[in-house]
mmCIF file of C-alpha atoms in Angstrom:
data_model
loop_
_atom_site.group_PDB
_atom_site.id
_atom_site.type_symbol
_atom_site.label_atom_id
_atom_site.label_comp_id
_atom_site.label_asym_id
_atom_site.label_seq_id
_atom_site.Cartn_x
_atom_site.Cartn_y
_atom_site.Cartn_z
ATOM 1 C CA UNK A 1 -8.759 83.893 -83.722
ATOM 2 C CA UNK A 2 -6.743 81.323 -85.530
ATOM 3 C CA UNK A 3 -4.830 81.897 -88.814
ATOM 4 C CA UNK A 4 -5.366 79.368 -91.577
ATOM 5 C CA UNK A 5 -2.195 78.899 -93.899
ATOM 6 C CA UNK A 6 -3.026 79.272 -97.589
ATOM 7 C CA UNK A 7 -0.811 78.694 -100.637
ATOM 8 C CA UNK A 8 -0.766 81.380 -103.226
ATOM 9 C CA UNK A 9 -0.975 80.393 -106.950
ATOM 10 C CA UNK A 10 0.168 82.965 -109.545
ATOM 11 C CA UNK A 11 -1.817 82.335 -113.012
ATOM 12 C CA UNK A 12 -1.134 85.294 -115.456
ATOM 13 C CA UNK A 13 -2.177 88.554 -113.767
ATOM 14 C CA UNK A 14 -4.154 86.924 -111.063
ATOM 15 C CA UNK A 15 -3.415 85.678 -107.696
ATOM 16 C CA UNK A 16 -5.406 82.733 -106.454
ATOM 17 C CA UNK A 17 -5.406 81.070 -103.126
ATOM 18 C CA UNK A 18 -5.553 77.296 -102.853
ATOM 19 C CA UNK A 19 -7.546 75.404 -99.833
ATOM 20 C CA UNK A 20 -5.802 75.584 -96.501
ATOM 21 C CA UNK A 21 -3.206 72.913 -95.786
ATOM 22 C CA UNK A 22 -4.394 71.008 -92.722
ATOM 23 C CA UNK A 23 -1.315 69.135 -90.919
ATOM 24 C CA UNK A 24 -2.039 65.443 -90.084
ATOM 25 C CA UNK A 25 -3.262 64.471 -86.747
ATOM 26 C CA UNK A 26 -1.011 61.996 -84.956
ATOM 27 C CA UNK A 27 -2.150 58.950 -83.076
ATOM 28 C CA UNK A 28 -3.222 59.358 -79.478
ATOM 29 C CA UNK A 29 -0.771 58.455 -76.738
ATOM 30 C CA UNK A 30 -0.755 54.809 -75.431
ATOM 31 C CA UNK A 31 -2.483 54.708 -71.951
ATOM 32 C CA UNK A 32 -2.079 53.020 -68.670
ATOM 33 C CA UNK A 33 1.512 51.885 -69.172
ATOM 34 C CA UNK A 34 2.547 49.256 -66.407
ATOM 35 C CA UNK A 35 5.674 47.655 -65.750
ATOM 36 C CA UNK A 36 6.520 44.487 -63.520
ATOM 37 C CA UNK A 37 9.964 43.420 -62.511
ATOM 38 C CA UNK A 38 10.738 39.885 -63.101
ATOM 39 C CA UNK A 39 13.832 37.734 -62.524
ATOM 40 C CA UNK A 40 16.169 39.300 -65.171
ATOM 41 C CA UNK A 41 13.489 41.232 -67.112
ATOM 42 C CA UNK A 42 10.932 43.882 -66.945
ATOM 43 C CA UNK A 43 7.561 43.287 -68.461
ATOM 44 C CA UNK A 44 5.662 46.264 -69.930
ATOM 45 C CA UNK A 45 1.914 46.405 -70.783
ATOM 46 C CA UNK A 46 -0.122 49.294 -72.140
ATOM 47 C CA UNK A 47 -3.478 50.030 -73.826
ATOM 48 C CA UNK A 48 -3.657 50.774 -77.457
ATOM 49 C CA UNK A 49 -3.703 54.247 -79.159
ATOM 50 C CA UNK A 50 -6.431 55.464 -81.386
ATOM 51 C CA UNK A 51 -5.435 56.191 -84.950
ATOM 52 C CA UNK A 52 -6.217 59.761 -86.368
ATOM 53 C CA UNK A 53 -5.115 60.668 -89.801
ATOM 54 C CA UNK A 54 -3.276 57.439 -90.746
ATOM 55 C CA UNK A 55 -3.250 53.991 -89.520
ATOM 56 C CA UNK A 56 -0.859 53.042 -86.657
ATOM 57 C CA UNK A 57 2.265 51.361 -87.862
ATOM 58 C CA UNK A 58 4.110 50.431 -84.674
ATOM 59 C CA UNK A 59 4.790 51.240 -80.884
ATOM 60 C CA UNK A 60 8.292 52.511 -79.906
ATOM 61 C CA UNK A 61 9.406 51.577 -76.401
ATOM 62 C CA UNK A 62 11.725 53.974 -74.751
ATOM 63 C CA UNK A 63 14.116 53.276 -71.616
ATOM 64 C CA UNK A 64 15.566 56.184 -69.470
ATOM 65 C CA UNK A 65 18.578 55.722 -67.370
ATOM 66 C CA UNK A 66 17.628 56.828 -63.904
ATOM 67 C CA UNK A 67 21.101 58.026 -62.837
ATOM 68 C CA UNK A 68 22.138 59.634 -66.111
ATOM 69 C CA UNK A 69 18.810 60.733 -67.861
ATOM 70 C CA UNK A 70 19.984 59.007 -71.050
ATOM 71 C CA UNK A 71 16.972 58.034 -73.251
ATOM 72 C CA UNK A 72 17.173 54.953 -75.544
ATOM 73 C CA UNK A 73 14.964 53.362 -78.062
ATOM 74 C CA UNK A 74 14.938 49.776 -76.922
ATOM 75 C CA UNK A 75 12.340 48.136 -79.060
ATOM 76 C CA UNK A 76 9.511 48.302 -81.644
ATOM 77 C CA UNK A 77 6.397 46.183 -81.833
ATOM 78 C CA UNK A 78 3.623 45.739 -84.284
ATOM 79 C CA UNK A 79 0.302 47.789 -83.607
ATOM 80 C CA UNK A 80 -1.545 44.726 -82.480
ATOM 81 C CA UNK A 81 1.171 44.021 -79.803
ATOM 82 C CA UNK A 82 0.570 45.853 -76.394
ATOM 83 C CA UNK A 83 3.273 44.118 -74.509
ATOM 84 C CA UNK A 84 7.140 44.268 -74.531
ATOM 85 C CA UNK A 85 9.834 42.567 -72.338
ATOM 86 C CA UNK A 86 13.031 44.183 -71.561
ATOM 87 C CA UNK A 87 15.661 41.491 -70.971
ATOM 88 C CA UNK A 88 18.742 43.709 -71.304
ATOM 89 C CA UNK A 89 18.875 44.997 -67.865
ATOM 90 C CA UNK A 90 21.309 45.015 -64.830
ATOM 91 C CA UNK A 91 19.527 43.174 -62.164
ATOM 92 C CA UNK A 92 18.660 45.457 -59.237
ATOM 93 C CA UNK A 93 19.033 48.620 -61.196
ATOM 94 C CA UNK A 94 16.057 50.954 -61.507
ATOM 95 C CA UNK A 95 14.884 52.334 -65.029
ATOM 96 C CA UNK A 96 11.990 54.578 -66.366
ATOM 97 C CA UNK A 97 9.892 53.480 -69.257
ATOM 98 C CA UNK A 98 7.577 55.187 -71.839
ATOM 99 C CA UNK A 99 5.894 54.191 -75.153
ATOM 100 C CA UNK A 100 4.829 56.065 -78.223
ATOM 101 C CA UNK A 101 2.580 55.169 -81.190
ATOM 102 C CA UNK A 102 3.825 55.802 -84.835
ATOM 103 C CA UNK A 103 1.471 55.777 -87.789
ATOM 104 C CA UNK A 104 2.375 54.852 -91.379
ATOM 105 C CA UNK A 105 3.424 58.489 -92.456
ATOM 106 C CA UNK A 106 5.948 58.867 -89.465
ATOM 107 C CA UNK A 107 3.761 60.878 -87.311
ATOM 108 C CA UNK A 108 4.261 60.185 -83.439
ATOM 109 C CA UNK A 109 1.817 60.394 -80.725
ATOM 110 C CA UNK A 110 2.720 62.013 -77.385
ATOM 111 C CA UNK A 111 4.409 59.838 -74.773
ATOM 112 C CA UNK A 112 2.607 57.361 -72.655
ATOM 113 C CA UNK A 113 2.787 57.891 -68.786
ATOM 114 C CA UNK A 114 6.136 57.151 -67.366
ATOM 115 C CA UNK A 115 6.635 54.036 -65.321
ATOM 116 C CA UNK A 116 9.568 53.017 -63.128
ATOM 117 C CA UNK A 117 10.917 49.307 -62.631
ATOM 118 C CA UNK A 118 13.843 47.117 -61.862
ATOM 119 C CA UNK A 119 13.777 47.308 -58.157
ATOM 120 C CA UNK A 120 14.066 43.856 -56.674
ATOM 121 C CA UNK A 121 12.578 41.965 -53.678
ATOM 122 C CA UNK A 122 14.846 39.687 -51.902
ATOM 123 C CA UNK A 123 13.775 36.438 -50.303
ATOM 124 C CA UNK A 124 12.272 36.733 -46.758
ATOM 125 C CA UNK A 125 14.332 36.069 -43.752
ATOM 126 C CA UNK A 126 14.440 32.365 -42.689
ATOM 127 C CA UNK A 127 13.556 31.623 -38.953
ATOM 128 C CA UNK A 128 16.311 29.536 -37.341
ATOM 129 C CA UNK A 129 16.396 26.979 -34.415
ATOM 130 C CA UNK A 130 19.142 24.614 -33.075
ATOM 131 C CA UNK A 131 19.554 21.447 -31.026
ATOM 132 C CA UNK A 132 23.008 20.353 -29.811
ATOM 133 C CA UNK A 133 24.056 16.808 -28.862
ATOM 134 C CA UNK A 134 27.665 15.622 -27.910
ATOM 135 C CA UNK A 135 28.395 14.818 -31.650
ATOM 136 C CA UNK A 136 26.951 17.757 -33.461
ATOM 137 C CA UNK A 137 24.750 21.003 -33.596
ATOM 138 C CA UNK A 138 21.623 20.092 -35.604
ATOM 139 C CA UNK A 139 20.169 23.354 -37.293
ATOM 140 C CA UNK A 140 16.526 23.720 -38.487
ATOM 141 C CA UNK A 141 14.984 26.717 -40.377
ATOM 142 C CA UNK A 142 11.725 27.581 -41.851
ATOM 143 C CA UNK A 143 11.517 28.130 -45.499
ATOM 144 C CA UNK A 144 11.732 31.787 -46.925
ATOM 145 C CA UNK A 145 9.283 33.287 -49.192
ATOM 146 C CA UNK A 146 10.275 33.831 -52.814
ATOM 147 C CA UNK A 147 11.008 37.387 -53.783
ATOM 148 C CA UNK A 148 11.560 38.622 -57.254
ATOM 149 C CA UNK A 149 13.718 35.601 -58.065
ATOM 150 C CA UNK A 150 13.212 32.003 -56.992
ATOM 151 C CA UNK A 151 15.343 30.799 -54.041
ATOM 152 C CA UNK A 152 18.267 28.531 -55.005
ATOM 153 C CA UNK A 153 20.139 27.901 -51.694
ATOM 154 C CA UNK A 154 20.490 28.528 -48.058
ATOM 155 C CA UNK A 155 23.849 29.640 -46.855
ATOM 156 C CA UNK A 156 24.767 28.596 -43.204
ATOM 157 C CA UNK A 157 27.277 30.774 -41.278
ATOM 158 C CA UNK A 158 29.023 29.993 -38.108
ATOM 159 C CA UNK A 159 29.768 33.443 -36.333
ATOM 160 C CA UNK A 160 28.512 35.388 -33.336
ATOM 161 C CA UNK A 161 28.099 38.430 -35.507
ATOM 162 C CA UNK A 162 26.850 39.466 -38.837
ATOM 163 C CA UNK A 163 29.678 39.700 -41.450
ATOM 164 C CA UNK A 164 28.757 40.388 -45.191
ATOM 165 C CA UNK A 165 32.304 39.119 -46.157
ATOM 166 C CA UNK A 166 32.229 35.882 -44.196
ATOM 167 C CA UNK A 167 32.312 32.647 -46.211
ATOM 168 C CA UNK A 168 29.515 30.224 -45.230
ATOM 169 C CA UNK A 169 30.452 26.819 -43.610
ATOM 170 C CA UNK A 170 27.842 25.133 -45.719
ATOM 171 C CA UNK A 171 25.503 25.916 -48.789
ATOM 172 C CA UNK A 172 22.486 23.657 -49.275
ATOM 173 C CA UNK A 173 19.669 23.494 -51.945
ATOM 174 C CA UNK A 174 16.436 25.485 -51.513
ATOM 175 C CA UNK A 175 14.538 22.316 -50.590
ATOM 176 C CA UNK A 176 16.855 21.737 -47.659
ATOM 177 C CA UNK A 177 15.492 22.666 -44.165
ATOM 178 C CA UNK A 178 18.027 21.101 -41.759
ATOM 179 C CA UNK A 179 21.945 20.673 -41.616
ATOM 180 C CA UNK A 180 24.215 19.318 -39.020
ATOM 181 C CA UNK A 181 27.502 20.744 -37.792
ATOM 182 C CA UNK A 182 29.751 17.839 -36.962
ATOM 183 C CA UNK A 183 32.863 19.970 -36.677
ATOM 184 C CA UNK A 184 32.203 20.728 -32.930
ATOM 185 C CA UNK A 185 33.881 20.292 -29.586
ATOM 186 C CA UNK A 186 31.987 18.989 -26.536
ATOM 187 C CA UNK A 187 31.739 21.758 -23.846
ATOM 188 C CA UNK A 188 32.175 24.563 -26.480
ATOM 189 C CA UNK A 189 29.675 27.125 -27.647
ATOM 190 C CA UNK A 190 28.993 28.105 -31.166
ATOM 191 C CA UNK A 191 26.726 30.716 -32.897
ATOM 192 C CA UNK A 192 25.059 30.327 -36.337
ATOM 193 C CA UNK A 193 22.779 32.219 -38.682
ATOM 194 C CA UNK A 194 21.233 31.479 -42.055
ATOM 195 C CA UNK A 195 20.515 33.323 -45.219
ATOM 196 C CA UNK A 196 18.351 32.501 -48.382
ATOM 197 C CA UNK A 197 19.960 33.090 -51.761
ATOM 198 C CA UNK A 198 17.998 33.658 -54.866
ATOM 199 C CA UNK A 199 18.772 32.703 -58.555
ATOM 200 C CA UNK A 200 20.689 36.041 -58.862
ATOM 201 C CA UNK A 201 22.640 35.618 -56.024
ATOM 202 C CA UNK A 202 20.877 38.180 -53.731
ATOM 203 C CA UNK A 203 20.643 37.150 -50.118
ATOM 204 C CA UNK A 204 17.928 37.599 -47.780
ATOM 205 C CA UNK A 205 18.283 39.484 -44.421
ATOM 206 C CA UNK A 206 20.207 37.228 -41.988
ATOM 207 C CA UNK A 207 18.251 35.037 -39.667
ATOM 208 C CA UNK A 208 18.675 35.869 -35.939
ATOM 209 C CA UNK A 209 21.831 34.590 -34.504
ATOM 210 C CA UNK A 210 21.569 31.581 -32.397
ATOM 211 C CA UNK A 211 24.248 30.559 -29.706
ATOM 212 C CA UNK A 212 24.431 26.821 -28.869
ATOM 213 C CA UNK A 213 26.442 24.908 -26.308
ATOM 214 C CA UNK A 214 27.526 21.406 -27.095
ATOM 215 C CA UNK A 215 27.093 19.065 -24.324
ATOM 216 C CA UNK A 216 29.661 16.753 -22.738
ATOM 217 C CA UNK A 217 28.745 13.078 -22.578
ATOM 218 C CA UNK A 218 28.761 9.988 -24.599
ATOM 219 C CA UNK A 219 25.766 9.571 -26.714
ATOM 220 C CA UNK A 220 23.783 6.295 -26.991
ATOM 221 C CA UNK A 221 22.827 5.618 -30.567
ATOM 222 C CA UNK A 222 20.151 2.992 -31.454
ATOM 223 C CA UNK A 223 19.473 1.758 -34.910
ATOM 224 C CA UNK A 224 16.087 0.165 -35.923
ATOM 225 C CA UNK A 225 14.638 -0.874 -39.160
ATOM 226 C CA UNK A 226 11.025 -0.630 -40.388
ATOM 227 C CA UNK A 227 9.488 -3.162 -42.986
ATOM 228 C CA UNK A 228 6.149 -3.694 -44.261
ATOM 229 C CA UNK A 229 6.520 -7.315 -44.626
ATOM 230 C CA UNK A 230 8.366 -10.126 -42.642
ATOM 231 C CA UNK A 231 10.355 -11.878 -45.475
ATOM 232 C CA UNK A 232 12.941 -10.229 -47.620
ATOM 233 C CA UNK A 233 15.069 -11.229 -50.626
ATOM 234 C CA UNK A 234 18.557 -9.870 -51.587
ATOM 235 C CA UNK A 235 18.233 -6.362 -53.078
ATOM 236 C CA UNK A 236 15.114 -5.423 -51.202
ATOM 237 C CA UNK A 237 15.111 -1.958 -49.482
ATOM 238 C CA UNK A 238 14.342 -1.298 -45.789
ATOM 239 C CA UNK A 239 14.149 1.985 -43.763
ATOM 240 C CA UNK A 240 16.773 2.513 -41.208
ATOM 241 C CA UNK A 241 16.298 4.815 -38.309
ATOM 242 C CA UNK A 242 19.212 6.166 -36.250
ATOM 243 C CA UNK A 243 18.198 7.992 -33.041
ATOM 244 C CA UNK A 244 20.433 9.502 -30.354
ATOM 245 C CA UNK A 245 19.047 8.622 -27.084
ATOM 246 C CA UNK A 246 21.532 10.443 -24.527
ATOM 247 C CA UNK A 247 22.373 13.810 -25.725
ATOM 248 C CA UNK A 248 24.957 14.258 -22.883
ATOM 249 C CA UNK A 249 25.089 16.475 -20.084
#
């Protein structure tokens, strides 16, 4: 059996009781909180709370440090806003989040469900192939798929083993799919692998290592021009093709 609180009022010789004091009912908790990790931010979305005793004034967003358990209020939004973007994060670090509703009498709802975000997806591994001629080793690779952040570069390494501390021999833009190593010696063998690098500097897994032998020989180089008309004037552009006919032995 529940007990209702009453206030006693003394008036002369009589003691009278006032109506029971009913505490205010806070808003319902926000529901279905979701988190999406972006390149340098975490986007949060949730469903609205329902007001009870008083109108909802705001939503408060909280972040929990996974390693220490420290809880911080990181943002407040208007009651008609059901999203929040956390940009003050360490890229690749995981966080927990929850949201509370607050009415205009500072009554707080229970917490929403807790979500975790911040884990990143690196670019996918490129597929590498190579072709050698007496002058160079030409590398070609397939494009990597974008992970959490856009791909910015491909790093090319010349090594027969994967070494995280190795300096690449070349770094090319994300729209480049081929590169030639001209610093080679005929009759020698070289190993290569490639990694995709995203906008935050996170690398993909290395491609498979390819070992290539540079052939010995003197290449025959032909030069040809393509044109879509028979006459030219000074300053006109033509397409020049260079082709190595003999790749050596």
